[in-house]
Short mmCIF file of C-alpha atoms in Angstrom, two decimals:
data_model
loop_
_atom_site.label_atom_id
_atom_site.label_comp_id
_atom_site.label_asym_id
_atom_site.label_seq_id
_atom_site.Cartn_x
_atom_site.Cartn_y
_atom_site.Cartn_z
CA UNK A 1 -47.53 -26.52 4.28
CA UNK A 2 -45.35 -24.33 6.76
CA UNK A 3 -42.38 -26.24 6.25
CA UNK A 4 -42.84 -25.98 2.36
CA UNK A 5 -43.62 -21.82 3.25
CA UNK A 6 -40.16 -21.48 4.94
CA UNK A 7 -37.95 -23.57 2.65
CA UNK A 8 -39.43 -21.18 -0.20
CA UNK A 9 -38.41 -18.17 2.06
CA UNK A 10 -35.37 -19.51 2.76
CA UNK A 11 -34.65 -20.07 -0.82
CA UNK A 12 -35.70 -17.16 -2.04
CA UNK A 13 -32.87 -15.52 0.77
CA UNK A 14 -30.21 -17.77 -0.55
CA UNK A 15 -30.74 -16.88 -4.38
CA UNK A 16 -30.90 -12.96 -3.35
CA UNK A 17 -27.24 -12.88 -1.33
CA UNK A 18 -25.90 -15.00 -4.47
CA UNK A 19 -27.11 -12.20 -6.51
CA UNK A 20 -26.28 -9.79 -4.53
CA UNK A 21 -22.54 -11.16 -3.73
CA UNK A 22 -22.73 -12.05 -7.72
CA UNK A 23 -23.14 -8.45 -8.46
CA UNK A 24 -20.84 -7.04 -6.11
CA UNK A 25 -18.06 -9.36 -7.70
CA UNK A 26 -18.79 -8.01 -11.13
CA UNK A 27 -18.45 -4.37 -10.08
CA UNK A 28 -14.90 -5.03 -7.91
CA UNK A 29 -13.89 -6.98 -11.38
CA UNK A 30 -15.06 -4.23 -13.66
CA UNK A 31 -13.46 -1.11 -11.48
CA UNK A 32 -13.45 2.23 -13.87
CA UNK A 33 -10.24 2.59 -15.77
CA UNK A 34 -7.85 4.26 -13.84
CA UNK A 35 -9.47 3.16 -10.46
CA UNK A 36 -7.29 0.31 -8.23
CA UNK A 37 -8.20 -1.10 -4.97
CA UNK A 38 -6.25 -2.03 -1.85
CA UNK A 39 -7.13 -4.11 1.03
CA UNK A 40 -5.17 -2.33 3.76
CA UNK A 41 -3.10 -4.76 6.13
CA UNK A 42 -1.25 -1.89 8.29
CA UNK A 43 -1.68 2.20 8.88
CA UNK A 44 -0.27 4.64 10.92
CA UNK A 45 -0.09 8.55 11.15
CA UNK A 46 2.92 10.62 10.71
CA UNK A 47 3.64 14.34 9.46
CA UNK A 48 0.51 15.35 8.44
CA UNK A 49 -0.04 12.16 6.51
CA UNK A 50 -1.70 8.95 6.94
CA UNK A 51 0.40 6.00 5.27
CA UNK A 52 -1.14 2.75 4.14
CA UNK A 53 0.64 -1.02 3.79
CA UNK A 54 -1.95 -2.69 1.60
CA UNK A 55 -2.30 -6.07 -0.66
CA UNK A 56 1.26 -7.11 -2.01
CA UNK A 57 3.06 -5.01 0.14
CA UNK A 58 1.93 -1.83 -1.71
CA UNK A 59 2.24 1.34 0.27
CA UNK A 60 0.10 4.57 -0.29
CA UNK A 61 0.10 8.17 1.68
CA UNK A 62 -3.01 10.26 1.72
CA UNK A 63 -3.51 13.24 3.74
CA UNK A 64 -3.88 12.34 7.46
CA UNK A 65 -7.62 10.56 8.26
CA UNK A 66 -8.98 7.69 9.51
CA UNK A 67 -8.39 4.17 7.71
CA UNK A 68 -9.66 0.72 9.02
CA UNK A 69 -7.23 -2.19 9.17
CA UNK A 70 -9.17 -5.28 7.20
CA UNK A 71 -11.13 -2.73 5.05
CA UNK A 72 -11.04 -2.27 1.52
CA UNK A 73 -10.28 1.46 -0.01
CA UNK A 74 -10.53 2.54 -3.93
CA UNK A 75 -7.71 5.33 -5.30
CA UNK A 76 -6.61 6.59 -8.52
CA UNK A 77 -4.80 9.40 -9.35
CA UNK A 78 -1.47 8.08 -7.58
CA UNK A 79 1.92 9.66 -7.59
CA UNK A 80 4.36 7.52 -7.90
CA UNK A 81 7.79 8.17 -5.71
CA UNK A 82 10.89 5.97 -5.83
CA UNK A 83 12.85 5.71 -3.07
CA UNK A 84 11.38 8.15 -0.68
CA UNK A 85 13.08 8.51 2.80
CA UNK A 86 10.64 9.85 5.07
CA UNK A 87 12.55 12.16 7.98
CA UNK A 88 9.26 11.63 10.34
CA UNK A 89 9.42 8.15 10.27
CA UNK A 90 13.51 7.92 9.54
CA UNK A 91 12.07 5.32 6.82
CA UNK A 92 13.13 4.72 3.59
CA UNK A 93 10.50 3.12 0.83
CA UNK A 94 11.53 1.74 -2.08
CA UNK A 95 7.81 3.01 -3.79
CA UNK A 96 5.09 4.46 -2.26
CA UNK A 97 2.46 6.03 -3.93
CA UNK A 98 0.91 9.38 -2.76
CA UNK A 99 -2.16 10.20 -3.15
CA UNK A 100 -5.06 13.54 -3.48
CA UNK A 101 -8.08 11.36 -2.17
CA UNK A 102 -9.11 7.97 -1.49
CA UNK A 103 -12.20 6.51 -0.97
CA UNK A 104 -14.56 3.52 1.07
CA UNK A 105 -16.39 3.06 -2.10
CA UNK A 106 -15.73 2.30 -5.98
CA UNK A 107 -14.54 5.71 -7.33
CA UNK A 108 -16.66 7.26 -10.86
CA UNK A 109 -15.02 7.74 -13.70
CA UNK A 110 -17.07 10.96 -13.48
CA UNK A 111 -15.37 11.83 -10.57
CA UNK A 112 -13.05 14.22 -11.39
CA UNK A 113 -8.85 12.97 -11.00
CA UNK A 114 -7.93 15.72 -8.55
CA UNK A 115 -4.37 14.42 -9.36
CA UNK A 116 -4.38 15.96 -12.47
CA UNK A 117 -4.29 19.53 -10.94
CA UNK A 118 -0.68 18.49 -9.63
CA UNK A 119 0.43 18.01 -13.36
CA UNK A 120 4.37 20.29 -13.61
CA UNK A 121 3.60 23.39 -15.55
CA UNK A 122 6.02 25.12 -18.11
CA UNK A 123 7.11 28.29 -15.74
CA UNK A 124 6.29 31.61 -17.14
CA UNK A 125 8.98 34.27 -17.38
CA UNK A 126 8.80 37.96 -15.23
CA UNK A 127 10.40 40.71 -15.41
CA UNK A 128 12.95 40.89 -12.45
CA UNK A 129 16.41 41.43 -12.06
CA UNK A 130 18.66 40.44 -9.39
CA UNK A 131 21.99 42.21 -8.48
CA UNK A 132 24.51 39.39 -7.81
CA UNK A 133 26.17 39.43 -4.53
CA UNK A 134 29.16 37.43 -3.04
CA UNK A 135 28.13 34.26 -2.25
CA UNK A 136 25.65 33.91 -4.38
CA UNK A 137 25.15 31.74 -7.48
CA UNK A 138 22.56 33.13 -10.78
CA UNK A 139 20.47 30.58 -12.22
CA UNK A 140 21.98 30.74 -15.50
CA UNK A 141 25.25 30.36 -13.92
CA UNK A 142 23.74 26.97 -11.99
CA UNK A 143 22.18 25.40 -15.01
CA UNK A 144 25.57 26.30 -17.68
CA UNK A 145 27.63 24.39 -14.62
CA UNK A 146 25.31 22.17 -13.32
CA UNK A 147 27.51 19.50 -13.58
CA UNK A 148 30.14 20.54 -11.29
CA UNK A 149 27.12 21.88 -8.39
CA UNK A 150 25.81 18.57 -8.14
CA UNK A 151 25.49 17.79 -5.07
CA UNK A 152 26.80 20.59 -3.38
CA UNK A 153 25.29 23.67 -1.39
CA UNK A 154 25.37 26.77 -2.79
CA UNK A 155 23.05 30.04 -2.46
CA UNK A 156 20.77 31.46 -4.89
CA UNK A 157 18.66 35.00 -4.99
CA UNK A 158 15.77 35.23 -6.71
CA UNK A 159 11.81 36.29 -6.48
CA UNK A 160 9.32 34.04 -5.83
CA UNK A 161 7.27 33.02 -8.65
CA UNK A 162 5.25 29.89 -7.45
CA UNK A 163 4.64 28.39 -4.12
CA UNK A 164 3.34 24.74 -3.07
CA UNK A 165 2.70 23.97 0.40
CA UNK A 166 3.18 20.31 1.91
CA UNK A 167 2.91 18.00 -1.41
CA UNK A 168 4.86 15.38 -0.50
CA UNK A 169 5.83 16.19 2.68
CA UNK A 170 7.42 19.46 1.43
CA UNK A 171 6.93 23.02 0.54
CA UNK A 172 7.73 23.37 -3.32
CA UNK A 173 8.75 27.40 -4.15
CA UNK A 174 9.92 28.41 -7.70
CA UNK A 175 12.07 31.74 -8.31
CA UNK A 176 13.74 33.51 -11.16
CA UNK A 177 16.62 36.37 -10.92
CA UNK A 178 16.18 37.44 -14.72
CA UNK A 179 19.39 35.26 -15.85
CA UNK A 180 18.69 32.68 -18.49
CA UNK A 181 20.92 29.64 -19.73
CA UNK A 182 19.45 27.88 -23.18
CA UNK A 183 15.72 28.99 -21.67
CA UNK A 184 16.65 27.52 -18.20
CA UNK A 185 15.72 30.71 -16.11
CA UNK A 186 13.47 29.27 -13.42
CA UNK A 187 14.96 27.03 -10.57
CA UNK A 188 12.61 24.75 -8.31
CA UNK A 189 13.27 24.30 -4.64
CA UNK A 190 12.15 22.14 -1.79
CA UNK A 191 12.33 22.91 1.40
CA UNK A 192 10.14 23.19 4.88
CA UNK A 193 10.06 26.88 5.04
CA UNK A 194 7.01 28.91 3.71
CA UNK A 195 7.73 31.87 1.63
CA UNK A 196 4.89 34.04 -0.39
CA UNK A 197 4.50 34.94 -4.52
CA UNK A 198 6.38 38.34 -5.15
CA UNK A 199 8.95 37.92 -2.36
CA UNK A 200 12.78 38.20 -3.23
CA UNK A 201 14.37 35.26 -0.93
CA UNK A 202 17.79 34.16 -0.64
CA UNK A 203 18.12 30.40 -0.08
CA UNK A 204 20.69 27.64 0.39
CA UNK A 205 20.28 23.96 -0.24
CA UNK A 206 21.80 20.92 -1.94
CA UNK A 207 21.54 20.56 -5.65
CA UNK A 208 20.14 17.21 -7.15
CA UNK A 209 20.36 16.75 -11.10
CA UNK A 210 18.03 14.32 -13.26
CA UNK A 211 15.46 13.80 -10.41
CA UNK A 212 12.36 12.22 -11.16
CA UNK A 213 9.25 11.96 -8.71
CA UNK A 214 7.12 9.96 -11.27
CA UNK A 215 3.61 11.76 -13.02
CA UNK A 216 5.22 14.38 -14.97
CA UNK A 217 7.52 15.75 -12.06
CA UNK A 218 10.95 15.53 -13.36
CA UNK A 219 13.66 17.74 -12.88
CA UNK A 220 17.15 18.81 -14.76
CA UNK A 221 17.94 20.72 -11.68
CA UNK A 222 16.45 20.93 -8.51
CA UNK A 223 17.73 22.42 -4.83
CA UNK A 224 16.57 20.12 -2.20
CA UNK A 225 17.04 20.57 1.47
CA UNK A 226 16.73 24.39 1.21
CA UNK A 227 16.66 27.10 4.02
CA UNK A 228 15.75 30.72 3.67
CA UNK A 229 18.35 32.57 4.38
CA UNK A 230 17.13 36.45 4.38
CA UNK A 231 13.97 37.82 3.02
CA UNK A 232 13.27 40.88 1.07
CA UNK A 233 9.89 43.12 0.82
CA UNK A 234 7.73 42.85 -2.47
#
């Protein structure tokens, strides 16, 4: 009678892992569109971020926090960079994905994509105007020659319109000097230095053309590299 007692027990165990295991199989296999998974095989910490090797050699970046080796994360939302060089880790990666959030456990669909916040917006013209100086190069000037300042340095002036701190391991500013070529009157820079809305900067960097960083973020012209050279006041 005891033996029959425990084997019924014992049964009744065994049938509720297989539908529990059952069930958890269904949800990994049915994830929410949009929502991936990666078992993570290697992570380390460098600049601020925390990068991931995961499942087929896949490699993610997430703001710096802690990730277990052997442990399964869910993501969506990714931004997609082709080859990245990362100065921290003197590394170059042929794709890596970067990412607003990731999580221990299957992400909603009625979580909202914070990713989508990071979408480029068409820049907005102000009213500024920008004496040009020796030495320095207008932005309609840049974009009617772009061809012949690709890849070289070269100066610009111009007020701050928009400013992005560490997305990608950089600080992202926009300016505008009130020169316009073919409704090209806003030029987007990278660079490490931190500069404010309103401020008239003068900066010098290396100019890229026909850069894409995947999810929308693609550029005709871009300076990259930048340093500010002198500030103004508002």
């Amino acid at each position: 009678m005891k033996r029959s007692i425990l084997l019924t027990i014992l049964g009744l165990a065994i049938f509720s892992f297989a539908c529990q295991s059952k069930k958890t199989e269904n949800q990994e296999a049915t994830l929410p569109l949009g929502v991936s998974k990666v078992l993570v095989k290697e992570t380390f910490n460098a600049g601020g971020y925390t990068y991931i090797n995961g499942n087929n050699d896949l490699w993610l970046a997430v703001g710096q926090r802690p990730i277990e080796v052997g442990k399964a994360y869910y993501y969506k939302g990714a931004l997609e960079m082709k080859n990245f060089h990362s100065k921290e880790l003197n590394r170059d990666f042929p794709v890596i994905y970067f990412l607003n959030t990731i999580s221990d456990t299957p992400i909603e669909n009625n979580m909202p994509m914070q990713a989508s916040s990071m979408k480029k917006q068409k820049a907005k013209r102000i009213e500024v105007s920008i004496e040009k100086t020796k030495g320095i190069t207008s932005i309609s000037e840049l974009f009617s020659k772009k061809d012949e300042f690709s890849g070289k340095q070269i100066s610009v002036k111009g007020k701050v319109t928009k400013f992005n701190q560490n997305i990608m391991g950089k600080n992202w500013i926009h300016i505008q000097d009130g020169s316009d070529f073919e409704g090209n009157f806003d030029l987007t820079i990278t660079c490490k230095d931190v500069a404010s809305i309103g401020q008239i900067i003068e900066v010098s960097g290396t100019i890229a053309l026909d850069k894409d960083f995947g999810a929308g973020y693609t550029y005709d012209v871009i300076m990259e590299e930048a340093k500010i050279q002198n500030t103004e006041r508002k």
